[in-house]
Amino acid sequence: MRFRLGAAFLLAVTLLLAGGCLGQAQDTSIPPLPAAGARVDAGLGPEAQPLSYGPGYKGSPSFSPQGSRIAYVVDGYVVDRLVGAGDTRRWTTRDVVAEDAEWTFEDGLAIFGAASGPVPADEASRSVYLARSGEESLGVRELATDVLAMSPGPEGEGLIVALHTGSYQSEVALLRDSGAVDRIYTSPLGGRVTGLSLSPDGRKATLAVRTAGDLTSFELHAFDLRTGTHRQVARLEDGQEIFGAPQWTRKGICYVVGKEEASSGTEPLYDVFTVTPGSDVPKPTPGVGEDFVASSIRVSPGGERLAIIGRLNPNAPINLYVLDLATQTLEDLTVNEDMEIKTGPDDLAWSPEGESIAIVARGALSEEPRVRAAPKGSLLEDFYNLYEVPVEGRAR
């Protein structure tokens, strides 16, 4: 009986307190917590704007030819969305595991990847698929197999691809959007192409080639797309490799060199080198700095600037920089202390007019559990997401 009276007394007190709280809530309202996705400055600087939200391992951003849409790979799928707004639109199904995606025209994407299933015996070779928006199904069409690397063709005319044609042998071909092989250049390359990109005028291509019979040697080649001839531009020292695709700029061919030695003895160092026109001697790129540790680079549409993801020194945070090749000035576009920027060779892209750069980043990992007020679809910091960083008016 005493227990029942005590319980009744506690219930009455609880109702009295609740009534007071409810009465006060009628006079004042408590605003909801802001969603994480509404924040602009996520550690990359106040001018960085998010281009995607939510979970997923994202990468390989690519602006459409008009710059109105951004495509990227998330968990092996290819998706795109309007820049700054709109829902995500999927282009592929689980039948294809995508690694890279490039716009070939305003409503078409070239996808570099492999069919889902067992890993192919030659892991370095993939296929190129074509996907079009507005089609009834998400199916893609295979354009070519045994592809080592690809790049959008000159002035949107198909694709330039490097094909694996034999043991340590590669060839270059031009693929049309229809799937037709417009031209196979009959001058083979003695080695395996690991990356390629076009010159600013679209007449030549530069290729990183792992030389035949030697897995530790790399060469830099220039390929003339009009004549089909190629020449060796430079040969790297033993123990060095080219990371990603070399970039053809108006001041020469720039590329990231990975070296085995390291200052800390744990991780390799990466430097940016340039081979100037008329020379075959690679030299450190002017304006970057002796202590700079580069991770990935991408040339601007006009070939005058170079976007670089890296560190000012081995102990500095990773940031996005733009190097003006004419003035040799380096400017930091992000001021990052607590964000992890992806450093893959395909994880940055210029907008068509060179006004902004897309990068991929997430909040630094922490062992402490965190509770977020926003739905998982709108979260930014906990997952890799795309960010747009403005360039025009700053680097110049």
Coordinates of C-alpha atoms in Angstrom, one line a residue:
M1 CA 0.0 0.0 0.0
R2 CA 2.8 2.4 0.8
F3 CA 4.4 1.5 -2.5
R4 CA 1.3 2.4 -4.4
L5 CA 1.0 5.7 -2.6
G6 CA 4.6 6.6 -3.3
A7 CA 4.2 5.7 -7.0
A8 CA 1.0 7.8 -7.2
F9 CA 2.8 10.7 -5.6
L10 CA 5.7 10.4 -8.1
L11 CA 3.3 10.3 -11.0
A12 CA 1.5 13.4 -9.8
V13 CA 4.8 15.3 -9.5
T14 CA 5.8 14.1 -13.0
L15 CA 2.5 15.3 -14.5
L16 CA 2.9 18.6 -12.7
L17 CA 6.4 19.2 -14.1
A18 CA 5.3 18.1 -17.6
G19 CA 2.4 20.4 -17.5
G20 CA 4.7 23.3 -16.7
C21 CA 7.0 22.4 -19.5
L22 CA 4.1 22.1 -21.9
G23 CA 2.7 25.4 -20.9
Q24 CA 6.1 27.1 -21.4
A25 CA 6.5 25.4 -24.8
Q26 CA 3.3 27.2 -25.9
D27 CA 5.0 30.5 -25.4
T28 CA 8.4 29.8 -26.9
S29 CA 9.4 27.3 -29.6
I30 CA 12.7 25.5 -29.8
P31 CA 14.2 25.6 -33.3
P32 CA 15.3 22.3 -34.8
L33 CA 19.0 21.5 -35.1
P34 CA 20.4 22.5 -38.5
A35 CA 21.2 19.7 -40.9
A36 CA 24.8 18.9 -41.4
G37 CA 24.5 19.3 -45.1
A38 CA 23.4 22.9 -44.8
R39 CA 26.8 24.0 -43.7
V40 CA 29.0 25.7 -46.3
D41 CA 32.4 25.6 -44.7
A42 CA 33.2 21.9 -44.0
G43 CA 36.9 22.5 -43.2
L44 CA 37.9 23.3 -46.8
G45 CA 37.4 27.0 -46.6
P46 CA 34.3 29.2 -46.8
E47 CA 34.2 29.1 -50.7
A48 CA 34.0 25.4 -51.1
Q49 CA 30.4 24.2 -51.9
P50 CA 29.2 20.6 -51.6
L51 CA 28.2 18.8 -54.8
S52 CA 27.0 15.6 -53.2
Y53 CA 25.6 14.3 -49.9
G54 CA 25.2 11.1 -48.0
P55 CA 27.0 7.8 -47.7
G56 CA 29.1 6.0 -50.3
Y57 CA 32.6 5.8 -51.5
K58 CA 32.7 8.5 -54.2
G59 CA 35.3 9.5 -56.8
S60 CA 36.1 10.3 -60.4
P61 CA 34.2 13.6 -60.8
S62 CA 33.5 14.9 -64.3
F63 CA 31.7 18.0 -65.4
S64 CA 29.4 17.8 -68.4
P65 CA 30.5 19.8 -71.5
Q66 CA 28.2 22.7 -70.6
G67 CA 29.2 22.5 -66.9
S68 CA 25.6 22.2 -65.7
R69 CA 25.9 18.6 -64.4
I70 CA 28.5 16.6 -62.4
A71 CA 29.0 12.9 -62.9
Y72 CA 30.9 10.6 -60.5
V73 CA 31.4 7.1 -59.3
V74 CA 29.8 5.9 -56.0
D75 CA 30.3 2.3 -54.8
G76 CA 30.9 1.1 -58.4
Y77 CA 27.9 2.9 -59.8
V78 CA 27.9 5.9 -62.1
V79 CA 25.5 8.7 -61.1
D80 CA 25.2 12.4 -61.9
R81 CA 23.2 15.5 -60.7
L82 CA 22.7 19.1 -61.4
V83 CA 25.5 21.3 -60.0
G84 CA 24.3 22.8 -56.8
A85 CA 20.8 21.2 -56.8
G86 CA 18.7 18.3 -57.9
D87 CA 18.3 14.6 -57.2
T88 CA 20.9 12.0 -58.1
R89 CA 20.4 10.2 -61.4
R90 CA 21.8 6.7 -61.8
W91 CA 23.4 5.6 -65.1
T92 CA 24.5 2.0 -64.4
T93 CA 23.4 -1.1 -62.6
R94 CA 25.4 -3.7 -60.7
D95 CA 26.3 -5.5 -64.0
V96 CA 29.3 -3.1 -64.4
V97 CA 31.8 -2.1 -61.7
A98 CA 32.8 1.4 -62.8
E99 CA 36.2 3.0 -62.0
D100 CA 36.1 6.2 -64.0
A101 CA 33.5 8.1 -66.0
E102 CA 34.0 10.9 -68.6
W103 CA 31.4 12.9 -70.5
T104 CA 31.7 12.3 -74.3
F105 CA 28.8 14.7 -75.1
E106 CA 26.0 16.4 -73.2
D107 CA 23.9 13.3 -72.8
G108 CA 26.5 10.5 -72.9
L109 CA 29.1 9.1 -70.6
A110 CA 32.1 6.8 -71.3
I111 CA 32.6 4.4 -68.4
F112 CA 35.9 2.7 -67.7
G113 CA 35.4 -0.5 -65.7
A114 CA 34.8 -4.2 -65.7
A115 CA 31.7 -6.5 -65.7
S116 CA 30.8 -7.7 -62.3
G117 CA 31.8 -11.2 -61.4
P118 CA 35.2 -12.9 -61.2
V119 CA 38.2 -10.7 -61.4
P120 CA 39.8 -11.0 -64.8
A121 CA 43.1 -12.7 -65.2
D122 CA 44.6 -9.4 -66.5
E123 CA 43.7 -7.0 -63.8
A124 CA 45.2 -4.1 -65.6
S125 CA 42.8 -4.4 -68.6
R126 CA 39.2 -3.1 -68.5
S127 CA 36.4 -2.3 -70.9
V128 CA 34.9 1.0 -72.0
Y129 CA 31.1 1.3 -72.0
L130 CA 28.8 3.9 -73.3
A131 CA 25.8 5.1 -71.4
R132 CA 23.2 7.6 -72.6
S133 CA 20.7 9.6 -70.5
G134 CA 17.0 9.3 -71.2
E135 CA 17.1 5.7 -72.2
E136 CA 14.4 3.4 -70.8
S137 CA 16.8 1.0 -69.1
L138 CA 20.1 1.5 -67.3
G139 CA 21.9 -0.9 -69.6
V140 CA 25.3 0.2 -71.0
R141 CA 26.9 -0.8 -74.3
E142 CA 30.4 -2.2 -74.4
L143 CA 32.6 -0.2 -76.9
A144 CA 36.0 -1.9 -76.5
T145 CA 37.8 -4.5 -74.4
D146 CA 41.3 -4.8 -73.1
V147 CA 41.5 -1.1 -72.4
L148 CA 44.4 0.2 -70.3
A149 CA 43.5 3.9 -70.2
M150 CA 41.1 6.4 -71.8
S151 CA 40.7 10.1 -72.4
P152 CA 37.9 12.2 -74.0
G153 CA 38.8 12.8 -77.7
P154 CA 39.6 16.1 -79.3
E155 CA 36.6 18.5 -79.3
G156 CA 34.3 15.9 -78.0
E157 CA 34.9 13.5 -80.9
G158 CA 34.8 10.1 -79.3
L159 CA 37.5 8.7 -77.1
I160 CA 41.2 8.1 -77.3
V161 CA 42.0 4.8 -75.7
A162 CA 45.1 2.7 -75.1
L163 CA 44.6 -1.0 -75.9
H164 CA 46.4 -4.0 -74.5
T165 CA 47.4 -5.9 -77.7
G166 CA 50.1 -8.3 -76.4
S167 CA 52.6 -9.1 -73.7
Y168 CA 53.9 -5.7 -72.8
Q169 CA 52.6 -4.1 -76.0
S170 CA 50.0 -1.3 -76.4
E171 CA 48.3 0.5 -79.2
V172 CA 46.3 3.7 -79.4
A173 CA 42.8 3.9 -81.0
L174 CA 40.1 6.5 -81.6
L175 CA 36.6 5.3 -80.7
R176 CA 33.5 7.0 -81.9
D177 CA 30.3 7.3 -79.9
S178 CA 28.7 4.8 -82.2
G179 CA 31.1 2.2 -81.0
A180 CA 33.0 2.1 -84.3
V181 CA 36.8 2.0 -84.1
D182 CA 37.5 5.0 -86.3
R183 CA 41.3 4.4 -86.3
I184 CA 43.8 2.1 -84.8
Y185 CA 47.3 3.6 -85.0
T186 CA 49.6 0.9 -86.3
S187 CA 52.6 2.2 -84.4
P188 CA 52.7 -0.1 -81.3
L189 CA 54.2 0.9 -78.0
G190 CA 56.7 -1.4 -76.4
G191 CA 55.1 -1.5 -72.9
R192 CA 51.9 -1.1 -71.0
V193 CA 50.2 2.3 -71.0
T194 CA 49.2 3.4 -67.5
G195 CA 47.8 6.8 -68.2
L196 CA 47.2 9.2 -71.1
S197 CA 45.8 12.7 -71.8
L198 CA 45.5 15.1 -74.8
S199 CA 47.4 18.2 -75.6
P200 CA 45.5 21.5 -75.3
D201 CA 45.0 21.6 -79.1
G202 CA 43.8 18.0 -79.2
R203 CA 46.4 17.0 -81.8
K204 CA 48.7 15.0 -79.6
A205 CA 48.6 12.7 -76.6
T206 CA 51.1 12.1 -73.8
L207 CA 51.3 8.6 -72.4
A208 CA 52.9 7.0 -69.3
V209 CA 54.3 3.6 -70.3
R210 CA 55.6 0.9 -68.1
T211 CA 58.4 -0.5 -70.2
A212 CA 58.4 -4.0 -71.6
G213 CA 60.0 -6.7 -69.5
D214 CA 60.8 -4.3 -66.6
L215 CA 58.1 -3.6 -64.1
T216 CA 60.1 -0.9 -62.4
S217 CA 60.9 1.3 -65.4
F218 CA 58.7 4.0 -66.9
E219 CA 58.9 6.1 -70.0
L220 CA 57.1 9.2 -71.1
H221 CA 55.9 9.2 -74.7
A222 CA 54.3 11.8 -77.1
F223 CA 51.8 10.5 -79.6
D224 CA 50.9 12.4 -82.7
L225 CA 47.2 11.7 -83.4
R226 CA 47.4 13.0 -87.0
T227 CA 50.3 10.9 -88.2
G228 CA 50.1 8.0 -85.8
T229 CA 53.8 8.3 -84.9
H230 CA 55.2 8.5 -81.3
R231 CA 58.5 9.2 -79.7
Q232 CA 60.0 8.7 -76.3
V233 CA 60.1 12.0 -74.4
A234 CA 61.9 10.9 -71.3
R235 CA 62.9 7.7 -69.4
L236 CA 62.6 7.7 -65.7
E237 CA 65.3 6.5 -63.4
D238 CA 65.0 3.0 -61.9
G239 CA 62.8 3.0 -58.9
Q240 CA 60.6 5.9 -60.1
E241 CA 57.1 5.6 -61.5
I242 CA 54.6 7.9 -63.0
F243 CA 51.5 8.3 -60.8
G244 CA 48.3 8.8 -62.8
A245 CA 48.1 10.4 -66.3
P246 CA 50.7 12.9 -67.4
Q247 CA 49.3 16.3 -68.2
W248 CA 50.1 18.2 -71.4
T249 CA 50.3 21.9 -70.7
R250 CA 51.4 24.9 -72.7
K251 CA 54.7 24.9 -70.8
G252 CA 55.4 21.2 -71.4
I253 CA 54.4 17.8 -70.1
C254 CA 53.9 17.6 -66.3
Y255 CA 53.6 14.4 -64.4
V256 CA 53.9 13.1 -60.8
V257 CA 56.9 11.0 -60.1
G258 CA 56.8 8.5 -57.2
K259 CA 60.1 7.6 -55.6
E260 CA 60.9 4.7 -53.4
E261 CA 63.0 6.6 -50.9
A262 CA 61.2 8.6 -48.2
S263 CA 62.2 11.1 -45.5
S264 CA 60.4 9.2 -42.8
G265 CA 61.2 5.8 -44.1
T266 CA 57.5 4.8 -44.2
E267 CA 55.8 6.4 -47.2
P268 CA 57.1 7.3 -50.7
L269 CA 57.5 10.9 -51.7
Y270 CA 55.9 12.3 -54.9
D271 CA 57.2 15.3 -56.9
V272 CA 55.9 17.2 -59.9
F273 CA 58.3 17.1 -62.9
T274 CA 58.1 18.9 -66.3
V275 CA 59.6 18.2 -69.7
T276 CA 59.6 21.4 -71.6
P277 CA 59.1 21.5 -75.4
G278 CA 62.3 20.6 -77.2
S279 CA 63.9 19.0 -74.2
D280 CA 64.2 15.4 -73.0
V281 CA 65.4 16.1 -69.5
P282 CA 62.7 16.1 -66.8
K283 CA 63.2 18.9 -64.2
P284 CA 61.2 19.8 -61.1
T285 CA 58.3 22.0 -62.0
P286 CA 59.1 25.6 -61.2
G287 CA 56.9 27.3 -58.6
V288 CA 55.9 24.3 -56.6
G289 CA 58.7 24.3 -54.1
E290 CA 61.4 21.8 -53.1
D291 CA 59.4 20.4 -50.1
F292 CA 56.1 20.1 -51.8
V293 CA 54.7 16.5 -51.8
A294 CA 52.3 16.1 -54.8
S295 CA 49.6 13.5 -55.0
S296 CA 47.6 14.2 -58.2
I297 CA 47.4 16.8 -60.9
R298 CA 45.0 17.9 -63.6
V299 CA 45.6 20.6 -66.3
S300 CA 43.1 23.4 -66.9
P301 CA 41.0 23.4 -70.1
G302 CA 43.3 26.0 -71.7
G303 CA 46.5 24.3 -70.6
E304 CA 47.7 27.4 -68.7
R305 CA 47.2 26.2 -65.1
L306 CA 47.7 23.0 -63.1
A307 CA 45.5 21.9 -60.3
I308 CA 47.6 20.0 -57.7
I309 CA 46.5 18.1 -54.6
G310 CA 49.3 17.7 -52.1
R311 CA 51.2 19.1 -49.2
L312 CA 53.5 22.1 -48.9
N313 CA 55.8 19.8 -46.9
P314 CA 55.6 16.2 -45.6
N315 CA 54.1 17.4 -42.3
A316 CA 51.5 19.8 -43.7
P317 CA 47.8 19.0 -44.3
I318 CA 46.7 18.0 -47.8
N319 CA 45.1 20.9 -49.8
L320 CA 44.1 21.9 -53.3
Y321 CA 46.5 24.3 -55.1
V322 CA 46.6 25.9 -58.5
L323 CA 49.9 26.6 -60.2
D324 CA 50.0 29.4 -62.8
L325 CA 52.5 27.9 -65.3
A326 CA 53.4 31.3 -66.9
T327 CA 54.1 33.2 -63.7
Q328 CA 55.2 30.2 -61.7
T329 CA 52.9 31.2 -58.7
L330 CA 51.3 28.6 -56.5
E331 CA 48.0 29.5 -54.7
D332 CA 46.2 27.4 -52.1
L333 CA 42.5 27.2 -52.9
T334 CA 41.5 25.3 -49.7
V335 CA 42.6 26.0 -46.2
N336 CA 42.2 22.5 -44.7
E337 CA 43.1 21.4 -41.2
D338 CA 40.6 18.6 -40.5
M339 CA 39.4 17.2 -43.8
E340 CA 40.8 14.2 -45.6
I341 CA 41.1 15.0 -49.3
K342 CA 41.2 12.0 -51.7
T343 CA 44.5 11.9 -53.6
G344 CA 43.6 9.5 -56.4
P345 CA 44.7 10.5 -59.9
D346 CA 41.0 10.8 -61.1
D347 CA 39.6 12.5 -58.0
L348 CA 39.7 16.1 -59.3
A349 CA 38.3 17.8 -62.3
W350 CA 38.1 21.2 -63.9
S351 CA 34.9 22.8 -65.0
P352 CA 34.7 23.4 -68.8
E353 CA 35.4 27.1 -68.5
G354 CA 38.1 26.7 -65.9
E355 CA 36.2 28.6 -63.2
S356 CA 36.1 25.9 -60.5
I357 CA 37.6 22.5 -59.6
A358 CA 35.8 19.5 -58.1
I359 CA 37.5 17.5 -55.4
V360 CA 36.5 14.6 -53.1
A361 CA 36.9 14.9 -49.4
R362 CA 35.6 13.7 -46.0
G363 CA 36.0 14.6 -42.3
A364 CA 39.1 13.2 -40.6
L365 CA 38.4 9.8 -39.1
S366 CA 37.9 9.7 -35.3
E367 CA 37.7 6.8 -32.9
E368 CA 35.1 8.6 -30.8
P369 CA 31.5 7.8 -31.8
R370 CA 29.4 10.8 -33.0
V371 CA 25.7 11.3 -33.2
R372 CA 24.3 13.4 -36.1
A373 CA 21.0 15.2 -36.0
A374 CA 20.5 15.1 -39.8
P375 CA 19.3 12.2 -41.9
K376 CA 22.2 10.1 -43.4
G377 CA 21.3 11.3 -46.9
S378 CA 22.3 14.8 -46.0
L379 CA 25.5 14.2 -44.1
L380 CA 28.8 15.5 -45.5
E381 CA 31.6 15.1 -43.0
D382 CA 31.3 11.4 -42.3
F383 CA 31.4 10.3 -45.9
Y384 CA 33.5 11.1 -49.0
N385 CA 31.6 13.8 -51.0
L386 CA 32.3 16.1 -53.9
Y387 CA 33.1 19.8 -53.3
E388 CA 33.3 22.6 -55.8
V389 CA 36.1 25.1 -55.2
P390 CA 36.0 28.3 -57.2
V391 CA 39.2 29.3 -59.1
E392 CA 38.4 32.2 -61.5
G393 CA 39.5 35.6 -60.2
R394 CA 41.9 34.1 -57.6
A395 CA 44.7 32.2 -59.3
R396 CA 45.0 35.1 -61.7

